[in-house]
Short mmCIF file of C-alpha atoms in Angstrom, two decimals:
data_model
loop_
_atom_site.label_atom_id
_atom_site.label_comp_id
_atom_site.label_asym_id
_atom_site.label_seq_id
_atom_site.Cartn_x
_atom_site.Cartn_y
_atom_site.Cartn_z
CA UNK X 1118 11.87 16.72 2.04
CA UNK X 1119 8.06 16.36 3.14
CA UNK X 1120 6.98 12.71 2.14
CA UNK X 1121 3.34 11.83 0.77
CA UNK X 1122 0.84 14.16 2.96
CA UNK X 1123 -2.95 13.17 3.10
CA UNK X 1124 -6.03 15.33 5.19
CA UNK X 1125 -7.76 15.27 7.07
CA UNK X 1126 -6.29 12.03 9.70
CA UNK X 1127 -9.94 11.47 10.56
CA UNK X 1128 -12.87 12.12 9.10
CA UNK X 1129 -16.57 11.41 10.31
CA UNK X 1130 -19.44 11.53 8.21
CA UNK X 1131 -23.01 10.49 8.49
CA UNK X 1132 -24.57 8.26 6.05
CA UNK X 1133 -25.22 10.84 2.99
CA UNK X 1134 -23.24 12.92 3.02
CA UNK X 1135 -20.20 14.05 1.17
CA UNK X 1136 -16.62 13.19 2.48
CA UNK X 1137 -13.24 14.74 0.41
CA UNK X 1138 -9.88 13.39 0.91
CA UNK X 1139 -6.77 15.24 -0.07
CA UNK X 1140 -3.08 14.04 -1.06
CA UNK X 1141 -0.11 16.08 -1.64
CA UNK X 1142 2.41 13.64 -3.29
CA UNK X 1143 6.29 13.89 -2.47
CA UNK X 1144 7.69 16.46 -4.03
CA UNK X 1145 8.75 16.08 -7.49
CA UNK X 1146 6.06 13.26 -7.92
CA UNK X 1147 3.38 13.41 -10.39
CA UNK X 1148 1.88 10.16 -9.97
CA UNK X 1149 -1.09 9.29 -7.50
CA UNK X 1150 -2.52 6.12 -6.34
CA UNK X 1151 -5.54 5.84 -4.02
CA UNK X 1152 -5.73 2.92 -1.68
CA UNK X 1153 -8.43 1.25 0.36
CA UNK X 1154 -7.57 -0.58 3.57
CA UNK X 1155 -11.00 -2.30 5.17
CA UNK X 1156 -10.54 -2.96 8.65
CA UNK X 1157 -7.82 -6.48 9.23
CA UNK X 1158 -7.55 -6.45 5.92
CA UNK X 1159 -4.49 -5.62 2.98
CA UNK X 1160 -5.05 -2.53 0.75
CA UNK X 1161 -6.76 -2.73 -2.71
CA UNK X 1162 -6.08 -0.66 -5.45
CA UNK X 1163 -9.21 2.28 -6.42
CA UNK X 1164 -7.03 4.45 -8.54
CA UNK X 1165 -3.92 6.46 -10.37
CA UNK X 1166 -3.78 9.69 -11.65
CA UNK X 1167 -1.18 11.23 -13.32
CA UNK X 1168 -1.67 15.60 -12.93
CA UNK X 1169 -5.03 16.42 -15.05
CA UNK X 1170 -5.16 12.82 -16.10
CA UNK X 1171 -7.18 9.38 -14.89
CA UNK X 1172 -4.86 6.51 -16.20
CA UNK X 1173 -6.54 3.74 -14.48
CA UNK X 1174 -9.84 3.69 -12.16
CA UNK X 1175 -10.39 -0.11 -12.13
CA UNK X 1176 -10.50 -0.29 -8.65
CA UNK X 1177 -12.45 2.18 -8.12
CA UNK X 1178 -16.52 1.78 -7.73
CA UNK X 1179 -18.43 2.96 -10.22
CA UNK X 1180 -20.95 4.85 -8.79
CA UNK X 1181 -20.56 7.80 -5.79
CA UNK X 1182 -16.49 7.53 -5.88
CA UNK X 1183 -14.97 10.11 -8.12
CA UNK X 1184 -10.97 11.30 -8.06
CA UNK X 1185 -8.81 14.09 -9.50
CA UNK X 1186 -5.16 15.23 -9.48
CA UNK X 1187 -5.21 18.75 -10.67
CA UNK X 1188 -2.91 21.01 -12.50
CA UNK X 1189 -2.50 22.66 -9.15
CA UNK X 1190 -3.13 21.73 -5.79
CA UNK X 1191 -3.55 18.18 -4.29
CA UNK X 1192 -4.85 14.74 -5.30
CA UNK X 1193 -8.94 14.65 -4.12
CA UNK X 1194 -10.53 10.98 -3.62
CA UNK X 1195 -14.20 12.10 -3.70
CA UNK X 1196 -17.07 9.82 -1.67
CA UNK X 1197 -20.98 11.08 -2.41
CA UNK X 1198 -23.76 9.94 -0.46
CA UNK X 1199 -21.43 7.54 1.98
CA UNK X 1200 -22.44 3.99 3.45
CA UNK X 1201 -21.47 2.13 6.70
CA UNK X 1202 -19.76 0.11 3.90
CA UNK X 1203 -17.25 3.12 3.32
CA UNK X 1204 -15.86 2.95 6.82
CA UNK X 1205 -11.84 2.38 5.76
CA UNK X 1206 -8.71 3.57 5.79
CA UNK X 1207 -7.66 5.60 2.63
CA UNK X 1208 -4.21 5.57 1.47
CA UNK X 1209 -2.66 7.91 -0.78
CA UNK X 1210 0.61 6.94 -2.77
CA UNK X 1211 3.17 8.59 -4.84
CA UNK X 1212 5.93 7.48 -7.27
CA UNK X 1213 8.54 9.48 -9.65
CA UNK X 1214 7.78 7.23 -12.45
CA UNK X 1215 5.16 4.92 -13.77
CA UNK X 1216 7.90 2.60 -15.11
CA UNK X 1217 7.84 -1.32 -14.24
CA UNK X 1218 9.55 -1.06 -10.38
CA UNK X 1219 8.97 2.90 -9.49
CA UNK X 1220 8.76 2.60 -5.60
CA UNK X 1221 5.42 3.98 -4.30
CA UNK X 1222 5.87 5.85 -0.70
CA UNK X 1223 2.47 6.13 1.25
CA UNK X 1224 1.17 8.88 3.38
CA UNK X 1225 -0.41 8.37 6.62
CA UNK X 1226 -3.78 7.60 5.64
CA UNK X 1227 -7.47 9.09 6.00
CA UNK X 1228 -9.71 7.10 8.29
CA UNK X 1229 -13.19 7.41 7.12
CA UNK X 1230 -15.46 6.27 9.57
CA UNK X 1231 -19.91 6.60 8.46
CA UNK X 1232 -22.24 6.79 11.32
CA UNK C 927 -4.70 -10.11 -13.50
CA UNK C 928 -2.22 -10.19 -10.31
CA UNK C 929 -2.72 -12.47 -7.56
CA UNK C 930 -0.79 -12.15 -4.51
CA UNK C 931 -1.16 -14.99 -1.51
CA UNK C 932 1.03 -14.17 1.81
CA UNK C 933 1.70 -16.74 4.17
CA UNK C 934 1.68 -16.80 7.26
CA UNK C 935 -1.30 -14.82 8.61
CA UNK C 936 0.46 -13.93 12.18
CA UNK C 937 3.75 -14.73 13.33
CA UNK C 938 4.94 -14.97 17.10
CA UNK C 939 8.57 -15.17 17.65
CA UNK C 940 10.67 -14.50 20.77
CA UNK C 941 12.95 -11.62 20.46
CA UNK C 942 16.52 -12.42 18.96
CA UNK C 943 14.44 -14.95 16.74
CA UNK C 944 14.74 -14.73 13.22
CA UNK C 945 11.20 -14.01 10.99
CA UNK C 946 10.66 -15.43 8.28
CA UNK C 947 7.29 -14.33 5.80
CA UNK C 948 6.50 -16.53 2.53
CA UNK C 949 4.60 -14.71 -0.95
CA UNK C 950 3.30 -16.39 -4.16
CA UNK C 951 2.40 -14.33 -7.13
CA UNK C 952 0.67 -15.50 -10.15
CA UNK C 953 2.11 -13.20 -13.04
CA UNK C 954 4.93 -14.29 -14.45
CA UNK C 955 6.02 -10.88 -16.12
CA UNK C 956 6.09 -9.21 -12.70
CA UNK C 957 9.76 -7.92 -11.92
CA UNK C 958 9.49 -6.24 -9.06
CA UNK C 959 8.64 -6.92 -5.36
CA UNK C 960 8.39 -4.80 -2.67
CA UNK C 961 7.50 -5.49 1.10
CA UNK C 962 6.40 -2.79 3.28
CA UNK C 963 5.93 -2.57 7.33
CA UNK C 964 2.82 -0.50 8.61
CA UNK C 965 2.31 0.02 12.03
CA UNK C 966 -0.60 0.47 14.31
CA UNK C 967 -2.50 3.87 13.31
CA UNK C 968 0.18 4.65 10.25
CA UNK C 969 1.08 3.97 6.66
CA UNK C 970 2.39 1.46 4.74
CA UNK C 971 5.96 1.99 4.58
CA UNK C 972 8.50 0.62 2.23
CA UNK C 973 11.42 -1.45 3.98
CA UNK C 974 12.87 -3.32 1.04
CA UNK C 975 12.21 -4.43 -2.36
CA UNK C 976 14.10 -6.68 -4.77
CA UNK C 977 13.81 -6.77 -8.77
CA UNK C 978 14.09 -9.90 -10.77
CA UNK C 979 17.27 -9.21 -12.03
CA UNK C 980 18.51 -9.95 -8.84
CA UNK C 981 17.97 -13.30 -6.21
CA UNK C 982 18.38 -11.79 -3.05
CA UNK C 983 18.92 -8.26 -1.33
CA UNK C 984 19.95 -7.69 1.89
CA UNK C 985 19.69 -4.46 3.98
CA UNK C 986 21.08 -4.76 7.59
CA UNK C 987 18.40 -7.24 9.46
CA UNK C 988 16.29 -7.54 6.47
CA UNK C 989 16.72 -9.64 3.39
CA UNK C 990 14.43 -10.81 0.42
CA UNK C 991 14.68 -13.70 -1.75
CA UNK C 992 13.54 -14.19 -5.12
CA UNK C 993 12.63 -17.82 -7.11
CA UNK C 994 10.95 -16.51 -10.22
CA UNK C 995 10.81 -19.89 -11.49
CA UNK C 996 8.60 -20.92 -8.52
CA UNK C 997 6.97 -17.25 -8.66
CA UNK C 998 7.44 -16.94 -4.99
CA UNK C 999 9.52 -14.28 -2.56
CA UNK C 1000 10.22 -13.86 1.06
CA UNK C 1001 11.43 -11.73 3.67
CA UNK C 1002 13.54 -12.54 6.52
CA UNK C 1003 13.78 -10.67 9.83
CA UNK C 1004 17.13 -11.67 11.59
CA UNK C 1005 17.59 -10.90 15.38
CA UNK C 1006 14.00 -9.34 15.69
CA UNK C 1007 13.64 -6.52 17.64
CA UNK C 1008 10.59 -5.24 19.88
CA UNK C 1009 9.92 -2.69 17.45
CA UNK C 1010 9.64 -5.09 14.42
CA UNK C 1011 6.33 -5.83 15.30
CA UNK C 1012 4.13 -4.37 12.93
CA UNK C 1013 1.73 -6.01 9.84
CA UNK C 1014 3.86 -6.77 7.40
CA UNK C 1015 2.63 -6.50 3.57
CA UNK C 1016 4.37 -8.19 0.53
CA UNK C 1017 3.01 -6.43 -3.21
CA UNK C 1018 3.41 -7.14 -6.68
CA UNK C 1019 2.66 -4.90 -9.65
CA UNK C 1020 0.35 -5.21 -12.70
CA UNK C 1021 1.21 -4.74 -16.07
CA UNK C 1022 -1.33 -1.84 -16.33
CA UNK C 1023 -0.06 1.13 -16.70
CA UNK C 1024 1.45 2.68 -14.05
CA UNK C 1025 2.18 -0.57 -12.36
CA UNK C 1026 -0.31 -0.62 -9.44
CA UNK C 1027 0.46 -2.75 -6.69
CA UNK C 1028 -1.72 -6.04 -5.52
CA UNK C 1029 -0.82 -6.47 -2.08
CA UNK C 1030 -0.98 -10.03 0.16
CA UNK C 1031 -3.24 -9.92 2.75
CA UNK C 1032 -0.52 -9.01 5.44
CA UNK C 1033 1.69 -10.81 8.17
CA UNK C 1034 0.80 -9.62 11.78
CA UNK C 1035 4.32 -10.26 13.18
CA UNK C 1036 4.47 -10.15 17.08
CA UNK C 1037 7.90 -9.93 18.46
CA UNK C 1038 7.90 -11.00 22.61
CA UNK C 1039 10.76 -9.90 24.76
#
């Protein structure tokens, strides 16, 4: 049983331009939660999607950060027009349930570095 | 909302030593703490977690304690191994919906043979 898969590992972007990060969830899960990780630092919640749906964006900045879960396909955490300030680790989560204690497993993370 | 404060910041114990890493949350509705273990390069991953039904769990060399009256928990790493070094992340969830985690700002545990 695959667990939480994210692509790419590594991504490199210059400032500007565009960068997409993709999570498949564990099978049989149908809620999403995108971390951030800044370098030395814990993760912070952006965002959780259920399939089609944006329950809570909170964490996520306003402007130039975007996120969808499909019907099909994978979970996309969306960056326009990226900073230096971007650089991070990206973590994908999944859980069965939304319910008060549903474990969240992580996948392996997309490190976004901006040059 | 949720505040999470994790104490210490890095942790250097001789191998065979036990580890021991100290959270306070500020919600007093949460019910459910996990800890998770990432290593260099990899994701978080979940070791252990304990609900507040419950006062302690124990799972081979790891244990967590619960006070919710004091609105703290810990983990304890008995017999530490060389390969329990990692950054070590305590969490607590929101009452949002879907119950998103607030993490502590991690323990960087350093285990020396």
């Amino acid at each position: 049983n695959a667990g939480v898969m994210q692509n790419p590992r590594h991504l490199v972007r210059r400032r500007g331009q565009e960068a997409r990060l993709r999570c498949s969830p564990m099978k049989g899960h149908s809620h999403v939660y995108w971390y951030r990780q800044l370098p030395e630092e814990g993760l912070k919640f952006m965002v959780y999607l259920q399939k089609e749906n944006i329950i809570d964006e909170s964490g996520m900045p306003k402007e130039r950060f975007s996120a969808e879960f499909p019907k099909e396909g994978p979970s996309i955490l969306r960056i326009q027009q990226v900073v230096r300030g971007d650089s991070a680790a990206y973590f994908c989560a999944s859980s069965l349930t939304a319910g008060t204690g549903n474990e969240q497993y992580f996948g392996p993370g997309t490190r976004l570095t901006v040059t | 909302g949720e505040n999470v404060e994790q104490h210490p910041s890095t942790l250097s114990v001789q191998e065979g030593d036990s580890a021991v890493i100290k959270c306070t949350y500020s919600d007093s509705a949460s019910n459910y703490f996990p800890w998770y273990k990432q290593e260099l390069g990899k994701g978080p991953q979940l070791i252990i977690d304990i609900r507040s039904n419950v006062g302690e769990k124990k799972d081979q060399r790891i244990a967590v304690t619960l006070n919710k009256t004091a609105k703290h928990f810990s983990l304890h790493i008995t017999e530490t191994q060389p390969e329990d070094s990692a950054v070590y992340f305590c969490a607590a969830p929101s009452r949002a919906a879907g119950n998103k985690l607030t993490f502590g700002g991690g323990t960087r545990v350093l285990v020396k043979p």
